[in-house]
Amino acid sequence: MSTTPEQATQLLFSPNVQYNNTRLYTVKFLSACLAGAVAGILGLENVLGFALFILSTLLTSACLYVKCKGNPVKYMPGGWWELVNPGQENLFSFVLVWTLFYGIVHVYD
């Protein structure tokens, strides 16, 4: 008997999903801030900085996919898309930390 994605979503326990989403947000936020710090310290500009953000998002998603044992639908309703989606707030955090560290390290260049 096969279950549809909607039926699989109904089988998830809400407090566990909320806890998983909170941890997922925290991991993505820290990853974006760390990538921003690295981009700023390295002095990356324009497309190279955003490429680092995309690379860090994909690497973080791959690590979380392994942590979910290859089945993210079991832990969150969005599944794989929930892992890969960087979120608007994480992009803004990345840019903020990127410009902060770039300004601190490369102020007299």
Short mmCIF file of the N, C-alpha and C atoms (twelve columns), coordinates in Angstrom:
data_MODEL
# 
_entry.id   MODEL 
# 
loop_
_atom_site.group_PDB 
_atom_site.id 
_atom_site.type_symbol 
_atom_site.label_atom_id 
_atom_site.label_alt_id 
_atom_site.label_comp_id 
_atom_site.label_asym_id 
_atom_site.label_seq_id 
_atom_site.Cartn_x 
_atom_site.Cartn_y 
_atom_site.Cartn_z 
_atom_site.pdbx_PDB_model_num 
ATOM 1   N N  . MET A 1   0.844  -1.173 0.000  1 
ATOM 2   C CA . MET A 1   0.000  0.000  0.000  1 
ATOM 3   C C  . MET A 1   0.894  1.242  0.000  1 
ATOM 4   N N  . SER A 2   0.742  2.062  -0.998 1 
ATOM 5   C CA . SER A 2   1.545  3.261  -1.162 1 
ATOM 6   C C  . SER A 2   0.811  4.456  -0.548 1 
ATOM 7   N N  . THR A 3   1.597  5.338  0.070  1 
ATOM 8   C CA . THR A 3   1.008  6.546  0.644  1 
ATOM 9   C C  . THR A 3   1.406  7.743  -0.204 1 
ATOM 10  N N  . THR A 4   0.504  8.686  -0.339 1 
ATOM 11  C CA . THR A 4   0.781  9.912  -1.070 1 
ATOM 12  C C  . THR A 4   1.542  10.866 -0.151 1 
ATOM 13  N N  . PRO A 5   2.174  11.907 -0.698 1 
ATOM 14  C CA . PRO A 5   2.881  12.867 0.158  1 
ATOM 15  C C  . PRO A 5   1.973  13.538 1.186  1 
ATOM 16  N N  . GLU A 6   0.706  13.757 0.817  1 
ATOM 17  C CA . GLU A 6   -0.218 14.376 1.770  1 
ATOM 18  C C  . GLU A 6   -0.489 13.443 2.953  1 
ATOM 19  N N  . GLN A 7   -0.631 12.156 2.667  1 
ATOM 20  C CA . GLN A 7   -0.855 11.200 3.745  1 
ATOM 21  C C  . GLN A 7   0.389  11.055 4.608  1 
ATOM 22  N N  . ALA A 8   1.560  11.104 4.007  1 
ATOM 23  C CA . ALA A 8   2.802  11.019 4.774  1 
ATOM 24  C C  . ALA A 8   2.950  12.230 5.689  1 
ATOM 25  N N  . THR A 9   2.519  13.412 5.220  1 
ATOM 26  C CA . THR A 9   2.578  14.619 6.035  1 
ATOM 27  C C  . THR A 9   1.660  14.500 7.251  1 
ATOM 28  N N  . GLN A 10  0.521  13.874 7.088  1 
ATOM 29  C CA . GLN A 10  -0.418 13.728 8.195  1 
ATOM 30  C C  . GLN A 10  0.121  12.780 9.258  1 
ATOM 31  N N  . LEU A 11  1.045  11.910 8.908  1 
ATOM 32  C CA . LEU A 11  1.590  10.961 9.864  1 
ATOM 33  C C  . LEU A 11  2.678  11.559 10.755 1 
ATOM 34  N N  . LEU A 12  3.150  12.770 10.437 1 
ATOM 35  C CA . LEU A 12  4.201  13.396 11.219 1 
ATOM 36  C C  . LEU A 12  3.635  13.970 12.511 1 
ATOM 37  N N  . PHE A 13  4.410  13.863 13.587 1 
ATOM 38  C CA . PHE A 13  4.008  14.373 14.896 1 
ATOM 39  C C  . PHE A 13  4.411  15.849 14.986 1 
ATOM 40  N N  . SER A 14  3.447  16.727 15.180 1 
ATOM 41  C CA . SER A 14  3.666  18.178 15.096 1 
ATOM 42  C C  . SER A 14  4.787  18.715 15.985 1 
ATOM 43  N N  . PRO A 15  4.876  18.346 17.281 1 
ATOM 44  C CA . PRO A 15  5.984  18.874 18.087 1 
ATOM 45  C C  . PRO A 15  7.360  18.471 17.550 1 
ATOM 46  N N  . ASN A 16  7.472  17.267 17.011 1 
ATOM 47  C CA . ASN A 16  8.750  16.847 16.443 1 
ATOM 48  C C  . ASN A 16  9.077  17.629 15.175 1 
ATOM 49  N N  . VAL A 17  8.077  17.880 14.353 1 
ATOM 50  C CA . VAL A 17  8.291  18.666 13.135 1 
ATOM 51  C C  . VAL A 17  8.713  20.086 13.492 1 
ATOM 52  N N  . GLN A 18  8.082  20.662 14.502 1 
ATOM 53  C CA . GLN A 18  8.435  22.014 14.927 1 
ATOM 54  C C  . GLN A 18  9.865  22.052 15.454 1 
ATOM 55  N N  . TYR A 19  10.252 21.068 16.235 1 
ATOM 56  C CA . TYR A 19  11.616 20.984 16.754 1 
ATOM 57  C C  . TYR A 19  12.612 20.836 15.603 1 
ATOM 58  N N  . ASN A 20  12.305 19.966 14.631 1 
ATOM 59  C CA . ASN A 20  13.201 19.757 13.488 1 
ATOM 60  C C  . ASN A 20  13.339 21.027 12.655 1 
ATOM 61  N N  . ASN A 21  12.241 21.747 12.448 1 
ATOM 62  C CA . ASN A 21  12.299 22.986 11.677 1 
ATOM 63  C C  . ASN A 21  13.132 24.043 12.402 1 
ATOM 64  N N  . THR A 22  13.025 24.094 13.721 1 
ATOM 65  C CA . THR A 22  13.827 25.043 14.494 1 
ATOM 66  C C  . THR A 22  15.306 24.719 14.360 1 
ATOM 67  N N  . ARG A 23  15.663 23.464 14.475 1 
ATOM 68  C CA . ARG A 23  17.075 23.056 14.344 1 
ATOM 69  C C  . ARG A 23  17.571 23.275 12.920 1 
ATOM 70  N N  . LEU A 24  16.723 23.008 11.944 1 
ATOM 71  C CA . LEU A 24  17.099 23.211 10.550 1 
ATOM 72  C C  . LEU A 24  17.369 24.692 10.284 1 
ATOM 73  N N  . TYR A 25  16.510 25.561 10.801 1 
ATOM 74  C CA . TYR A 25  16.709 26.991 10.643 1 
ATOM 75  C C  . TYR A 25  18.020 27.432 11.289 1 
ATOM 76  N N  . THR A 26  18.312 26.912 12.474 1 
ATOM 77  C CA . THR A 26  19.534 27.284 13.180 1 
ATOM 78  C C  . THR A 26  20.774 26.857 12.406 1 
ATOM 79  N N  . VAL A 27  20.771 25.648 11.889 1 
ATOM 80  C CA . VAL A 27  21.918 25.148 11.129 1 
ATOM 81  C C  . VAL A 27  22.113 25.975 9.855  1 
ATOM 82  N N  . LYS A 28  21.039 26.271 9.160  1 
ATOM 83  C CA . LYS A 28  21.142 27.070 7.935  1 
ATOM 84  C C  . LYS A 28  21.624 28.485 8.240  1 
ATOM 85  N N  . PHE A 29  21.139 29.066 9.329  1 
ATOM 86  C CA . PHE A 29  21.556 30.415 9.712  1 
ATOM 87  C C  . PHE A 29  23.043 30.454 10.036 1 
ATOM 88  N N  . LEU A 30  23.515 29.490 10.822 1 
ATOM 89  C CA . LEU A 30  24.933 29.459 11.174 1 
ATOM 90  C C  . LEU A 30  25.804 29.197 9.951  1 
ATOM 91  N N  . SER A 31  25.331 28.363 9.056  1 
ATOM 92  C CA . SER A 31  26.063 28.097 7.824  1 
ATOM 93  C C  . SER A 31  26.169 29.362 6.968  1 
ATOM 94  N N  . ALA A 32  25.089 30.113 6.862  1 
ATOM 95  C CA . ALA A 32  25.104 31.347 6.073  1 
ATOM 96  C C  . ALA A 32  26.029 32.384 6.697  1 
ATOM 97  N N  . CYS A 33  26.013 32.490 8.015  1 
ATOM 98  C CA . CYS A 33  26.893 33.453 8.689  1 
ATOM 99  C C  . CYS A 33  28.357 33.053 8.538  1 
ATOM 100 N N  . LEU A 34  28.651 31.778 8.664  1 
ATOM 101 C CA . LEU A 34  30.024 31.311 8.498  1 
ATOM 102 C C  . LEU A 34  30.492 31.542 7.062  1 
ATOM 103 N N  . ALA A 35  29.654 31.260 6.096  1 
ATOM 104 C CA . ALA A 35  30.008 31.500 4.695  1 
ATOM 105 C C  . ALA A 35  30.221 32.992 4.437  1 
ATOM 106 N N  . GLY A 36  29.411 33.843 5.054  1 
ATOM 107 C CA . GLY A 36  29.594 35.283 4.919  1 
ATOM 108 C C  . GLY A 36  30.902 35.749 5.503  1 
ATOM 109 N N  . ALA A 37  31.273 35.194 6.655  1 
ATOM 110 C CA . ALA A 37  32.552 35.547 7.270  1 
ATOM 111 C C  . ALA A 37  33.719 35.103 6.388  1 
ATOM 112 N N  . VAL A 38  33.632 33.911 5.840  1 
ATOM 113 C CA . VAL A 38  34.692 33.412 4.959  1 
ATOM 114 C C  . VAL A 38  34.796 34.278 3.705  1 
ATOM 115 N N  . ALA A 39  33.663 34.621 3.107  1 
ATOM 116 C CA . ALA A 39  33.673 35.453 1.906  1 
ATOM 117 C C  . ALA A 39  34.263 36.828 2.200  1 
ATOM 118 N N  . GLY A 40  33.949 37.389 3.350  1 
ATOM 119 C CA . GLY A 40  34.489 38.699 3.708  1 
ATOM 120 C C  . GLY A 40  35.977 38.659 3.999  1 
ATOM 121 N N  . ILE A 41  36.422 37.645 4.714  1 
ATOM 122 C CA . ILE A 41  37.843 37.528 5.045  1 
ATOM 123 C C  . ILE A 41  38.669 37.273 3.788  1 
ATOM 124 N N  . LEU A 42  38.164 36.444 2.889  1 
ATOM 125 C CA . LEU A 42  38.879 36.171 1.643  1 
ATOM 126 C C  . LEU A 42  38.832 37.343 0.668  1 
ATOM 127 N N  . GLY A 43  37.952 38.297 0.904  1 
ATOM 128 C CA . GLY A 43  37.847 39.463 0.039  1 
ATOM 129 C C  . GLY A 43  37.112 39.182 -1.259 1 
ATOM 130 N N  . LEU A 44  36.214 38.219 -1.230 1 
ATOM 131 C CA . LEU A 44  35.445 37.889 -2.431 1 
ATOM 132 C C  . LEU A 44  34.476 39.017 -2.748 1 
ATOM 133 N N  . GLU A 45  34.286 39.257 -4.020 1 
ATOM 134 C CA . GLU A 45  33.377 40.312 -4.453 1 
ATOM 135 C C  . GLU A 45  32.430 39.770 -5.513 1 
ATOM 136 N N  . ASN A 46  31.270 40.376 -5.593 1 
ATOM 137 C CA . ASN A 46  30.265 40.102 -6.628 1 
ATOM 138 C C  . ASN A 46  29.851 38.632 -6.682 1 
ATOM 139 N N  . VAL A 47  29.982 38.032 -7.853 1 
ATOM 140 C CA . VAL A 47  29.457 36.696 -8.112 1 
ATOM 141 C C  . VAL A 47  30.198 35.627 -7.299 1 
ATOM 142 N N  . LEU A 48  31.482 35.835 -7.059 1 
ATOM 143 C CA . LEU A 48  32.244 34.837 -6.309 1 
ATOM 144 C C  . LEU A 48  31.708 34.671 -4.883 1 
ATOM 145 N N  . GLY A 49  31.300 35.761 -4.274 1 
ATOM 146 C CA . GLY A 49  30.731 35.680 -2.929 1 
ATOM 147 C C  . GLY A 49  29.411 34.931 -2.914 1 
ATOM 148 N N  . PHE A 50  28.559 35.214 -3.876 1 
ATOM 149 C CA . PHE A 50  27.278 34.514 -3.942 1 
ATOM 150 C C  . PHE A 50  27.461 33.053 -4.339 1 
ATOM 151 N N  . ALA A 51  28.494 32.774 -5.129 1 
ATOM 152 C CA . ALA A 51  28.798 31.378 -5.467 1 
ATOM 153 C C  . ALA A 51  29.202 30.620 -4.208 1 
ATOM 154 N N  . LEU A 52  29.945 31.277 -3.325 1 
ATOM 155 C CA . LEU A 52  30.304 30.649 -2.050 1 
ATOM 156 C C  . LEU A 52  29.065 30.376 -1.206 1 
ATOM 157 N N  . PHE A 53  28.114 31.304 -1.225 1 
ATOM 158 C CA . PHE A 53  26.866 31.100 -0.489 1 
ATOM 159 C C  . PHE A 53  26.099 29.897 -1.029 1 
ATOM 160 N N  . ILE A 54  25.999 29.799 -2.347 1 
ATOM 161 C CA . ILE A 54  25.291 28.667 -2.956 1 
ATOM 162 C C  . ILE A 54  26.007 27.366 -2.648 1 
ATOM 163 N N  . LEU A 55  27.330 27.379 -2.730 1 
ATOM 164 C CA . LEU A 55  28.114 26.182 -2.416 1 
ATOM 165 C C  . LEU A 55  27.927 25.757 -0.960 1 
ATOM 166 N N  . SER A 56  27.942 26.717 -0.050 1 
ATOM 167 C CA . SER A 56  27.757 26.380 1.371  1 
ATOM 168 C C  . SER A 56  26.345 25.877 1.644  1 
ATOM 169 N N  . THR A 57  25.354 26.435 0.941  1 
ATOM 170 C CA . THR A 57  23.978 25.961 1.097  1 
ATOM 171 C C  . THR A 57  23.838 24.523 0.613  1 
ATOM 172 N N  . LEU A 58  24.442 24.227 -0.535 1 
ATOM 173 C CA . LEU A 58  24.375 22.861 -1.061 1 
ATOM 174 C C  . LEU A 58  25.134 21.879 -0.177 1 
ATOM 175 N N  . LEU A 59  26.282 22.293 0.341  1 
ATOM 176 C CA . LEU A 59  27.052 21.423 1.233  1 
ATOM 177 C C  . LEU A 59  26.297 21.161 2.533  1 
ATOM 178 N N  . THR A 60  25.689 22.189 3.085  1 
ATOM 179 C CA . THR A 60  24.886 22.026 4.285  1 
ATOM 180 C C  . THR A 60  23.687 21.116 4.022  1 
ATOM 181 N N  . SER A 61  23.049 21.287 2.877  1 
ATOM 182 C CA . SER A 61  21.910 20.430 2.512  1 
ATOM 183 C C  . SER A 61  22.336 18.983 2.367  1 
ATOM 184 N N  . ALA A 62  23.499 18.753 1.778  1 
ATOM 185 C CA . ALA A 62  23.990 17.387 1.615  1 
ATOM 186 C C  . ALA A 62  24.288 16.746 2.971  1 
ATOM 187 N N  . CYS A 63  24.887 17.513 3.877  1 
ATOM 188 C CA . CYS A 63  25.150 16.985 5.217  1 
ATOM 189 C C  . CYS A 63  23.862 16.672 5.968  1 
ATOM 190 N N  . LEU A 64  22.871 17.537 5.843  1 
ATOM 191 C CA . LEU A 64  21.587 17.291 6.496  1 
ATOM 192 C C  . LEU A 64  20.863 16.107 5.863  1 
ATOM 193 N N  . TYR A 65  21.031 15.923 4.562  1 
ATOM 194 C CA . TYR A 65  20.434 14.778 3.872  1 
ATOM 195 C C  . TYR A 65  21.019 13.477 4.416  1 
ATOM 196 N N  . VAL A 66  22.332 13.474 4.629  1 
ATOM 197 C CA . VAL A 66  22.976 12.294 5.219  1 
ATOM 198 C C  . VAL A 66  22.489 12.086 6.650  1 
ATOM 199 N N  . LYS A 67  22.336 13.179 7.383  1 
ATOM 200 C CA . LYS A 67  21.851 13.094 8.768  1 
ATOM 201 C C  . LYS A 67  20.421 12.544 8.820  1 
ATOM 202 N N  . CYS A 68  19.617 12.845 7.796  1 
ATOM 203 C CA . CYS A 68  18.242 12.321 7.710  1 
ATOM 204 C C  . CYS A 68  18.201 10.895 7.163  1 
ATOM 205 N N  . LYS A 69  19.357 10.305 6.966  1 
ATOM 206 C CA . LYS A 69  19.473 8.934  6.452  1 
ATOM 207 C C  . LYS A 69  18.821 8.792  5.076  1 
ATOM 208 N N  . GLY A 70  18.912 9.840  4.264  1 
ATOM 209 C CA . GLY A 70  18.396 9.784  2.907  1 
ATOM 210 C C  . GLY A 70  16.892 9.877  2.775  1 
ATOM 211 N N  . ASN A 71  16.194 10.205 3.848  1 
ATOM 212 C CA . ASN A 71  14.738 10.280 3.804  1 
ATOM 213 C C  . ASN A 71  14.256 11.521 4.566  1 
ATOM 214 N N  . PRO A 72  14.437 12.731 3.992  1 
ATOM 215 C CA . PRO A 72  14.035 13.934 4.719  1 
ATOM 216 C C  . PRO A 72  12.529 14.078 4.901  1 
ATOM 217 N N  . VAL A 73  11.728 13.396 4.072  1 
ATOM 218 C CA . VAL A 73  10.266 13.483 4.204  1 
ATOM 219 C C  . VAL A 73  9.822  12.898 5.540  1 
ATOM 220 N N  . LYS A 74  10.614 11.995 6.083  1 
ATOM 221 C CA . LYS A 74  10.283 11.371 7.367  1 
ATOM 222 C C  . LYS A 74  10.403 12.356 8.526  1 
ATOM 223 N N  . TYR A 75  11.196 13.418 8.343  1 
ATOM 224 C CA . TYR A 75  11.476 14.339 9.437  1 
ATOM 225 C C  . TYR A 75  10.842 15.716 9.274  1 
ATOM 226 N N  . MET A 76  10.508 16.105 8.038  1 
ATOM 227 C CA . MET A 76  9.901  17.410 7.805  1 
ATOM 228 C C  . MET A 76  8.973  17.340 6.601  1 
ATOM 229 N N  . PRO A 77  7.900  18.094 6.604  1 
ATOM 230 C CA . PRO A 77  6.915  17.979 5.533  1 
ATOM 231 C C  . PRO A 77  7.433  18.396 4.160  1 
ATOM 232 N N  . GLY A 78  8.368  19.320 4.079  1 
ATOM 233 C CA . GLY A 78  8.851  19.803 2.791  1 
ATOM 234 C C  . GLY A 78  9.787  18.846 2.087  1 
ATOM 235 N N  . GLY A 79  10.374 17.939 2.814  1 
ATOM 236 C CA . GLY A 79  11.296 16.978 2.236  1 
ATOM 237 C C  . GLY A 79  12.575 17.621 1.750  1 
ATOM 238 N N  . TRP A 80  13.015 17.194 0.575  1 
ATOM 239 C CA . TRP A 80  14.286 17.661 0.010  1 
ATOM 240 C C  . TRP A 80  14.272 19.173 -0.220 1 
ATOM 241 N N  . TRP A 81  13.151 19.717 -0.667 1 
ATOM 242 C CA . TRP A 81  13.092 21.159 -0.929 1 
ATOM 243 C C  . TRP A 81  13.327 21.955 0.352  1 
ATOM 244 N N  . GLU A 82  12.864 21.463 1.455  1 
ATOM 245 C CA . GLU A 82  13.058 22.152 2.737  1 
ATOM 246 C C  . GLU A 82  14.537 22.202 3.104  1 
ATOM 247 N N  . LEU A 83  15.296 21.190 2.713  1 
ATOM 248 C CA . LEU A 83  16.731 21.178 2.990  1 
ATOM 249 C C  . LEU A 83  17.494 22.145 2.087  1 
ATOM 250 N N  . VAL A 84  17.129 22.216 0.816  1 
ATOM 251 C CA . VAL A 84  17.881 23.007 -0.151 1 
ATOM 252 C C  . VAL A 84  17.512 24.490 -0.115 1 
ATOM 253 N N  . ASN A 85  16.299 24.823 0.242  1 
ATOM 254 C CA . ASN A 85  15.831 26.202 0.255  1 
ATOM 255 C C  . ASN A 85  16.645 27.025 1.255  1 
ATOM 256 N N  . PRO A 86  17.404 28.038 0.786  1 
ATOM 257 C CA . PRO A 86  18.229 28.802 1.712  1 
ATOM 258 C C  . PRO A 86  17.428 29.764 2.577  1 
ATOM 259 N N  . GLY A 87  16.315 30.231 2.114  1 
ATOM 260 C CA . GLY A 87  15.506 31.169 2.883  1 
ATOM 261 C C  . GLY A 87  16.003 32.595 2.688  1 
ATOM 262 N N  . GLN A 88  15.086 33.513 2.606  1 
ATOM 263 C CA . GLN A 88  15.431 34.915 2.377  1 
ATOM 264 C C  . GLN A 88  16.221 35.494 3.542  1 
ATOM 265 N N  . GLU A 89  15.845 35.153 4.759  1 
ATOM 266 C CA . GLU A 89  16.533 35.710 5.922  1 
ATOM 267 C C  . GLU A 89  17.979 35.235 6.002  1 
ATOM 268 N N  . ASN A 90  18.270 34.025 5.523  1 
ATOM 269 C CA . ASN A 90  19.641 33.538 5.538  1 
ATOM 270 C C  . ASN A 90  20.485 34.234 4.477  1 
ATOM 271 N N  . LEU A 91  19.901 34.573 3.358  1 
ATOM 272 C CA . LEU A 91  20.619 35.327 2.336  1 
ATOM 273 C C  . LEU A 91  20.985 36.710 2.875  1 
ATOM 274 N N  . PHE A 92  20.052 37.357 3.561  1 
ATOM 275 C CA . PHE A 92  20.338 38.666 4.138  1 
ATOM 276 C C  . PHE A 92  21.389 38.576 5.242  1 
ATOM 277 N N  . SER A 93  21.344 37.521 6.039  1 
ATOM 278 C CA . SER A 93  22.366 37.324 7.073  1 
ATOM 279 C C  . SER A 93  23.735 37.126 6.437  1 
ATOM 280 N N  . PHE A 94  23.777 36.360 5.353  1 
ATOM 281 C CA . PHE A 94  25.034 36.151 4.636  1 
ATOM 282 C C  . PHE A 94  25.604 37.478 4.158  1 
ATOM 283 N N  . VAL A 95  24.786 38.293 3.515  1 
ATOM 284 C CA . VAL A 95  25.261 39.575 2.982  1 
ATOM 285 C C  . VAL A 95  25.711 40.496 4.111  1 
ATOM 286 N N  . LEU A 96  24.984 40.508 5.204  1 
ATOM 287 C CA . LEU A 96  25.350 41.350 6.345  1 
ATOM 288 C C  . LEU A 96  26.703 40.962 6.910  1 
ATOM 289 N N  . VAL A 97  26.920 39.676 7.157  1 
ATOM 290 C CA . VAL A 97  28.192 39.217 7.723  1 
ATOM 291 C C  . VAL A 97  29.312 39.373 6.696  1 
ATOM 292 N N  . TRP A 98  29.011 39.143 5.431  1 
ATOM 293 C CA . TRP A 98  29.993 39.299 4.362  1 
ATOM 294 C C  . TRP A 98  30.521 40.734 4.331  1 
ATOM 295 N N  . THR A 99  29.622 41.709 4.327  1 
ATOM 296 C CA . THR A 99  30.046 43.104 4.271  1 
ATOM 297 C C  . THR A 99  30.739 43.528 5.561  1 
ATOM 298 N N  . LEU A 100 30.295 42.994 6.681  1 
ATOM 299 C CA . LEU A 100 30.935 43.314 7.959  1 
ATOM 300 C C  . LEU A 100 32.395 42.858 7.967  1 
ATOM 301 N N  . PHE A 101 32.626 41.601 7.639  1 
ATOM 302 C CA . PHE A 101 33.987 41.084 7.666  1 
ATOM 303 C C  . PHE A 101 34.841 41.679 6.541  1 
ATOM 304 N N  . TYR A 102 34.249 41.935 5.402  1 
ATOM 305 C CA . TYR A 102 34.993 42.572 4.322  1 
ATOM 306 C C  . TYR A 102 35.451 43.961 4.760  1 
ATOM 307 N N  . GLY A 103 34.571 44.701 5.409  1 
ATOM 308 C CA . GLY A 103 34.921 46.034 5.885  1 
ATOM 309 C C  . GLY A 103 35.964 46.017 6.987  1 
ATOM 310 N N  . ILE A 104 35.898 45.030 7.879  1 
ATOM 311 C CA . ILE A 104 36.863 44.954 8.974  1 
ATOM 312 C C  . ILE A 104 38.249 44.568 8.460  1 
ATOM 313 N N  . VAL A 105 38.307 43.568 7.592  1 
ATOM 314 C CA . VAL A 105 39.609 43.028 7.154  1 
ATOM 315 C C  . VAL A 105 40.226 43.885 6.056  1 
ATOM 316 N N  . HIS A 106 39.451 44.373 5.136  1 
ATOM 317 C CA . HIS A 106 39.978 45.057 3.949  1 
ATOM 318 C C  . HIS A 106 39.697 46.555 3.994  1 
ATOM 319 N N  . VAL A 107 39.737 47.155 5.160  1 
ATOM 320 C CA . VAL A 107 39.392 48.566 5.298  1 
ATOM 321 C C  . VAL A 107 40.428 49.490 4.642  1 
ATOM 322 N N  . TYR A 108 41.699 49.113 4.638  1 
ATOM 323 C CA . TYR A 108 42.733 49.986 4.090  1 
ATOM 324 C C  . TYR A 108 43.301 49.496 2.769  1 
ATOM 325 N N  . ASP A 109 42.604 48.621 2.069  1 
ATOM 326 C CA . ASP A 109 43.101 48.130 0.780  1 
ATOM 327 C C  . ASP A 109 42.911 49.141 -0.304 1 
# 
